[in-house]
Tab-separated table of C-alpha atoms in Angstrom:
chain	number	residue	atom	x	y	z
A	1	MET	CA	-16.418	303.336	195.428
A	2	ALA	CA	-19.100	300.679	194.995
A	3	ALA	CA	-18.590	300.745	191.239
A	4	LEU	CA	-14.803	300.403	191.624
A	5	ALA	CA	-15.183	297.474	194.053
A	6	ALA	CA	-17.610	295.696	191.743
A	7	SER	CA	-15.267	296.224	188.811
A	8	ALA	CA	-12.300	294.805	190.724
A	9	PHE	CA	-14.320	291.826	191.875
A	10	LEU	CA	-15.524	290.984	188.351
A	11	THR	CA	-11.954	291.196	187.066
A	12	VAL	CA	-11.013	288.348	189.458
A	13	ALA	CA	-14.215	286.328	189.237
A	14	VAL	CA	-14.726	286.166	185.459
A	15	PRO	CA	-11.608	284.082	184.661
A	16	VAL	CA	-12.514	281.629	187.426
A	17	ILE	CA	-16.038	281.107	186.103
A	18	GLY	CA	-14.961	280.873	182.461
A	19	ALA	CA	-12.033	278.494	183.055
A	20	GLY	CA	-14.153	275.400	182.482
A	21	ALA	CA	-12.480	271.968	183.034
A	22	ALA	CA	-8.913	273.230	182.711
A	23	SER	CA	-6.011	271.066	183.859
A	24	ALA	CA	-2.488	272.046	184.761
A	25	THR	CA	-1.062	268.602	183.916
A	26	PRO	CA	-0.914	267.614	180.222
A	27	SER	CA	-2.359	264.185	179.413
A	28	GLY	CA	-0.360	261.478	177.590
A	29	GLY	CA	0.238	257.743	177.379
A	30	CYS	CA	2.297	254.965	175.853
A	31	GLN	CA	1.248	253.545	172.502
A	32	SER	CA	1.714	250.004	171.160
A	33	ALA	CA	5.149	249.200	169.755
A	34	THR	CA	6.442	246.741	167.142
A	35	VAL	CA	8.770	243.986	168.350
A	36	GLN	CA	11.508	242.321	166.286
A	37	TYR	CA	13.043	238.960	167.170
A	38	ARG	CA	15.597	236.353	166.057
A	39	ILE	CA	16.918	233.005	167.312
A	40	VAL	CA	20.505	232.720	168.514
A	41	GLY	CA	22.523	229.608	169.310
A	42	VAL	CA	24.692	228.822	172.304
A	43	ASP	CA	27.618	230.401	170.449
A	44	GLY	CA	25.707	233.678	170.028
A	45	ASN	CA	25.369	233.341	166.266
A	46	VAL	CA	22.044	233.885	164.539
A	47	VAL	CA	20.107	230.701	163.721
A	48	GLY	CA	17.907	230.949	160.636
A	49	ALA	CA	16.426	234.293	159.617
A	50	ASP	CA	17.740	237.553	161.037
A	51	TRP	CA	15.628	240.280	162.653
A	52	THR	CA	11.985	240.044	161.675
A	53	SER	CA	8.525	241.009	162.838
A	54	GLN	CA	6.831	238.296	160.782
A	55	GLY	CA	4.526	236.266	163.005
A	56	GLY	CA	2.796	232.943	162.513
A	57	PHE	CA	2.430	229.504	164.034
A	58	HIS	CA	5.373	227.169	163.422
A	59	ALA	CA	7.230	230.259	162.281
A	60	TRP	CA	10.544	228.692	163.309
A	61	ASP	CA	12.081	225.616	161.688
A	62	THR	CA	14.387	225.145	164.674
A	63	VAL	CA	13.560	225.035	168.350
A	64	PRO	CA	13.726	228.620	169.703
A	65	GLU	CA	15.644	227.934	172.913
A	66	THR	CA	17.079	231.478	173.035
A	67	VAL	CA	15.388	234.442	171.347
A	68	GLU	CA	16.752	237.992	171.129
A	69	VAL	CA	14.164	240.771	171.095
A	70	ARG	CA	14.197	244.511	170.440
A	71	LEU	CA	11.861	247.295	169.290
A	72	ALA	CA	11.788	247.875	165.547
A	73	PRO	CA	13.704	250.943	164.275
A	74	GLY	CA	11.983	254.216	163.459
A	75	GLN	CA	9.661	254.206	166.475
A	76	SER	CA	9.236	256.999	168.998
A	77	VAL	CA	8.974	255.506	172.480
A	78	GLY	CA	8.395	257.794	175.442
A	79	ASP	CA	10.449	257.723	178.605
A	80	GLY	CA	8.861	255.474	181.207
A	81	CYS	CA	7.092	253.241	178.646
A	82	LYS	CA	7.767	249.519	179.126
A	83	TYR	CA	6.856	246.636	176.823
A	84	PRO	CA	6.892	243.133	178.361
A	85	VAL	CA	7.863	240.274	176.032
A	86	SER	CA	7.732	236.637	177.186
A	87	LEU	CA	8.854	233.246	175.897
A	88	ALA	CA	6.963	230.240	177.293
A	89	GLU	CA	7.408	226.501	176.734
A	90	TYR	CA	4.610	223.925	177.079
A	91	THR	CA	4.332	220.181	176.801
A	92	ALA	CA	1.609	219.069	174.389
A	93	GLU	CA	-0.219	215.955	173.269
A	94	GLY	CA	0.788	216.302	169.617
A	95	ALA	CA	3.411	217.804	167.333
A	96	ASN	CA	1.184	220.543	165.842
A	97	TRP	CA	-1.531	222.926	166.978
A	98	TYR	CA	-4.432	220.732	165.836
A	99	THR	CA	-3.167	217.763	167.884
A	100	SER	CA	-1.646	219.743	170.753
A	101	GLY	CA	-4.552	218.931	173.084
A	102	ARG	CA	-3.988	219.869	176.693
A	103	GLN	CA	-0.795	221.808	177.331
A	104	SER	CA	1.221	222.252	180.516
A	105	LEU	CA	3.648	225.088	181.213
A	106	VAL	CA	7.271	223.973	181.580
A	107	ASP	CA	9.318	227.176	181.531
A	108	LYS	CA	8.894	230.923	181.016
A	109	ALA	CA	11.111	233.997	180.715
A	110	THR	CA	10.154	237.701	180.498
A	111	VAL	CA	12.039	240.910	179.634
A	112	TYR	CA	10.851	244.532	179.498
A	113	LEU	CA	11.756	246.633	176.461
A	114	THR	CA	12.084	250.424	176.741
A	115	ALA	CA	13.204	253.360	174.601
A	116	ALA	CA	16.772	252.106	175.036
A	117	ASP	CA	15.856	248.945	173.072
A	118	VAL	CA	14.773	250.721	169.861
A	119	ALA	CA	17.047	249.605	167.013
A	120	ALA	CA	19.218	252.095	165.138
A	121	PRO	CA	21.263	251.767	161.908
A	122	ASP	CA	24.629	251.948	163.694
A	123	ASP	CA	24.147	249.262	166.389
A	124	ALA	CA	24.738	246.065	164.414
A	125	GLN	CA	27.172	244.747	167.048
A	126	ARG	CA	25.031	245.710	169.991
A	127	ALA	CA	23.893	243.141	172.553
A	128	TRP	CA	20.130	242.796	172.911
A	129	GLN	CA	17.893	241.359	175.590
A	130	LYS	CA	17.512	237.567	175.468
A	131	LEU	CA	14.782	235.111	176.408
A	132	THR	CA	15.766	231.500	177.137
A	133	VAL	CA	13.644	228.439	177.981
A	134	LYS	CA	14.422	224.745	178.446
A	135	THR	CA	14.950	222.455	175.469
A	136	PRO	CA	11.779	220.388	174.887
A	137	ASP	CA	12.323	216.615	174.805
A	138	CYS	CA	8.837	215.617	173.641
A	139	TYR	CA	5.800	217.123	171.913
A	140	GLY	CA	5.660	220.781	172.810
A	141	GLN	CA	4.847	224.361	171.939
A	142	ILE	CA	6.920	227.516	172.460
A	143	ASP	CA	5.204	230.916	172.337
A	144	LEU	CA	6.680	234.404	171.990
A	145	TYR	CA	4.124	236.966	173.155
A	146	GLY	CA	3.812	240.576	174.247
A	147	ASP	CA	2.830	240.573	177.927
A	148	ASP	CA	4.112	239.163	181.214
A	149	ILE	CA	1.109	236.973	182.128
A	150	THR	CA	1.874	233.340	183.025
A	151	TYR	CA	-0.621	231.233	181.055
A	152	ASP	CA	-0.550	228.128	183.225
A	153	GLY	CA	-4.229	227.719	184.064
A	154	GLY	CA	-3.935	229.559	187.377
A	155	THR	CA	-6.597	231.977	188.561
A	156	GLY	CA	-4.565	234.382	190.703
A	157	GLU	CA	-3.151	237.732	189.697
A	158	GLY	CA	-0.608	237.420	186.888
A	159	HIS	CA	-1.959	234.069	185.671
A	160	GLY	CA	-4.140	233.117	182.710
A	161	PRO	CA	-5.696	230.060	181.028
A	162	ALA	CA	-3.334	227.508	179.531
A	163	PRO	CA	-3.633	226.834	175.768
A	164	TYR	CA	-6.125	224.050	174.991
A	165	GLN	CA	-7.008	223.474	171.362
A	166	PRO	CA	-10.058	221.157	171.841
A	167	ASP	CA	-11.895	223.832	173.831
A	168	GLY	CA	-10.669	226.709	171.668
A	169	VAL	CA	-8.561	228.302	174.422
A	170	ILE	CA	-6.216	230.337	172.245
A	171	THR	CA	-3.599	231.689	174.630
A	172	PRO	CA	-1.233	233.403	175.184
A	173	TYR	CA	-2.774	236.715	174.212
A	174	HIS	CA	-0.698	239.240	172.201
A	175	LEU	CA	0.996	236.278	170.464
A	176	ILE	CA	3.941	237.293	168.250
A	177	ALA	CA	5.196	233.914	166.944
A	178	ALA	CA	5.081	230.247	167.957
A	179	TRP	CA	6.693	226.858	167.387
A	180	ASN	CA	5.167	223.393	167.543
A	181	GLY	CA	7.067	220.137	167.240
A	182	GLY	CA	8.602	217.138	168.936
A	183	GLU	CA	9.081	213.504	168.011
A	184	LYS	CA	7.590	211.573	170.913
A	185	PRO	CA	4.746	211.818	173.424
A	186	CYS	CA	5.340	213.362	176.803
A	187	THR	CA	4.928	210.653	179.442
A	188	PRO	CA	4.656	211.684	183.085
A	189	SER	CA	7.351	210.233	185.267
A	190	THR	CA	6.254	207.830	187.996
A	191	PRO	CA	8.245	207.032	191.142
A	192	ASN	CA	9.903	203.625	191.198
A	193	SER	CA	8.268	201.337	193.770
A	194	PRO	CA	10.215	198.382	195.186
A	195	THR	CA	9.012	194.940	194.172
A	196	PRO	CA	8.023	192.941	197.273
A	197	THR	CA	9.673	189.556	197.760
A	198	PRO	CA	7.045	187.005	198.773
A	199	SER	CA	7.957	184.864	201.797
A	200	GLU	CA	5.376	182.228	200.943
A	201	PRO	CA	4.341	180.770	197.606
A	202	THR	CA	1.772	182.921	195.870
A	203	PRO	CA	-1.421	180.993	195.201
A	204	SER	CA	-2.196	180.624	191.547
A	205	ALA	CA	-5.137	182.487	190.153
A	206	PRO	CA	-8.246	180.455	189.362
A	207	ALA	CA	-8.605	179.415	185.771
A	208	THR	CA	-10.673	181.748	183.609
A	209	PRO	CA	-13.584	179.958	181.938
A	210	THR	CA	-13.319	179.898	178.199
A	211	THR	CA	-16.100	180.668	175.750
A	212	PRO	CA	-17.110	177.786	173.493
A	213	ALA	CA	-15.830	178.179	169.985
A	214	ASP	CA	-19.281	177.698	168.483
A	215	ASN	CA	-20.728	180.644	170.414
A	216	PRO	CA	-18.293	183.620	170.064
A	217	PRO	CA	-19.215	186.890	171.752
A	218	PRO	CA	-20.694	189.537	169.453
A	219	THR	CA	-18.284	192.142	168.188
A	220	GLU	CA	-19.165	195.722	167.357
A	221	ALA	CA	-17.147	198.001	165.153
A	222	THR	CA	-16.362	201.197	167.057
A	223	THR	CA	-15.369	204.459	165.399
A	224	PRO	CA	-13.563	207.006	167.542
A	225	PRO	CA	-15.349	210.351	167.676
A	226	THR	CA	-13.910	212.997	165.397
A	227	THR	CA	-13.035	216.375	166.811
A	228	PRO	CA	-13.700	219.279	164.451
A	229	LYS	CA	-10.518	221.138	163.595
A	230	PRO	CA	-10.424	224.896	163.848
A	231	SER	CA	-10.380	226.772	160.586
A	232	ALA	CA	-7.169	228.628	161.408
A	233	THR	CA	-4.270	228.721	163.801
A	234	PRO	CA	-4.129	231.368	166.547
A	235	PRO	CA	-3.624	234.900	165.191
A	236	THR	CA	-0.289	236.638	165.700
A	237	THR	CA	0.845	240.255	165.646
A	238	PRO	CA	4.216	241.955	166.287
A	239	ASP	CA	2.518	245.003	167.844
A	240	VAL	CA	2.404	244.681	171.608
A	241	PRO	CA	0.736	246.939	174.213
A	242	PRO	CA	2.700	248.779	176.901
A	243	LEU	CA	2.780	247.760	180.512
A	244	GLU	CA	-0.256	249.494	182.029
A	245	SER	CA	1.149	249.606	185.555
A	246	THR	CA	3.989	251.945	184.506
A	247	PRO	CA	2.526	255.240	183.217
A	248	PRO	CA	4.856	257.711	181.488
A	249	THR	CA	6.426	260.399	183.626
A	250	THR	CA	5.659	264.026	182.689
A	251	PRO	CA	7.321	267.142	184.156
A	252	GLU	CA	5.154	269.308	186.367
A	253	PRO	CA	4.556	272.847	184.984
A	254	THR	CA	6.349	275.686	186.800
A	255	PRO	CA	4.372	278.951	187.303
A	256	SER	CA	6.079	282.106	186.010
A	257	ASP	CA	5.386	285.859	186.080
A	258	SER	CA	4.644	285.972	182.356
A	259	THR	CA	2.267	283.002	182.330
A	260	PRO	CA	-0.119	282.865	185.276
A	261	PRO	CA	-1.241	279.389	186.335
A	262	LEU	CA	-4.573	278.135	185.090
A	263	ALA	CA	-7.525	278.699	187.361
A	264	GLU	CA	-9.152	275.810	189.127
A	265	THR	CA	-12.780	274.783	188.992
A	266	GLY	CA	-14.976	272.328	190.821
A	267	SER	CA	-14.768	271.621	194.531
A	268	SER	CA	-11.210	272.976	194.750
A	269	ALA	CA	-12.114	276.419	193.227
A	270	PRO	CA	-11.588	279.580	195.390
A	271	THR	CA	-15.232	279.987	196.411
A	272	GLY	CA	-14.138	281.943	199.502
A	273	LEU	CA	-12.789	284.717	197.264
A	274	ILE	CA	-16.080	284.922	195.364
A	275	ALA	CA	-18.114	285.073	198.558
A	276	ALA	CA	-15.836	287.758	200.026
A	277	GLY	CA	-16.145	289.872	196.882
A	278	ALA	CA	-19.928	289.621	196.913
A	279	ALA	CA	-20.047	290.642	200.555
A	280	LEU	CA	-17.825	293.652	199.802
A	281	ILE	CA	-20.180	294.857	197.059
A	282	VAL	CA	-23.201	294.543	199.342
A	283	ALA	CA	-21.457	296.421	202.159
A	284	LEU	CA	-20.259	299.260	199.930
A	285	GLY	CA	-23.679	299.594	198.313
A	286	ALA	CA	-25.386	299.813	201.682
A	287	GLY	CA	-22.903	302.455	202.839
A	288	ALA	CA	-23.490	304.563	199.731
A	289	MET	CA	-27.277	304.410	200.188
A	290	TYR	CA	-26.962	305.423	203.850
A	291	ALA	CA	-24.764	308.443	203.003
A	292	ALA	CA	-27.178	309.586	200.304
A	293	SER	CA	-30.172	309.399	202.659
A	294	ARG	CA	-28.423	311.541	205.273
A	295	ARG	CA	-27.613	314.229	202.697
A	296	THR	CA	-31.280	314.268	201.692
A	297	ARG	CA	-32.436	314.776	205.266
A	298	ARG	CA	-30.026	317.650	205.859
A	299	SER	CA	-31.122	319.433	202.753
């Protein structure tokens, strides 16, 4: 009986001990995806080149007020995977990246691409998600990038540093394509203040003494400091990461009679079963020894 109990106990205990770090839930995740884009006009017609994933700074010859985006064909995108794509407009101090100086966010739009936005050969007339920002009226920069962060210089959650070429702040991150341009500086608007009407004559300002012509003040030739230009424009890529806050959904496994569920290990393992089995072996062994000793005494 002791041998049978020990055998039954080992049959249960061995799989538990040898299960290792088994898991009943398969692991998985969303991979980066390639974005395609094109500019459309107010009439819905394509402006310039059609669908492309080609990045670059000043990639557009026209102002990208409205941009259609989709995921490039031939990709396998899991259910639950989301890819944020944003279009942001900034004012700048110059018409190109090297003279852009300090930039200020003007407008921003964001969409989230999913498996439903993967292009297919038979959807030429399909409507795609659109990103629209205001029309710039001075020097500016418009960025298409693959996340939903607002790069406005804020420090709170969801905000990032604004682009600033002199200090080498190359944002947004995950940049896909960008435009720089404009024909005039951006001047901040100032409120109009009423001009006071004097009730009494305004005293004239005292005369400014003049410098004798034979003793002119010394003049010094000043040269403005030169700012070193970066060797390249910000890098771009059409491959964007998925939204980390939305993990893919996976079905939970269902136990069946033919496939027993995997055993658990660690703190959640059935240690009570192991302890009970060990106690049973000890009790049966003690009983067998006691019975054998009584037979010896009788004989």
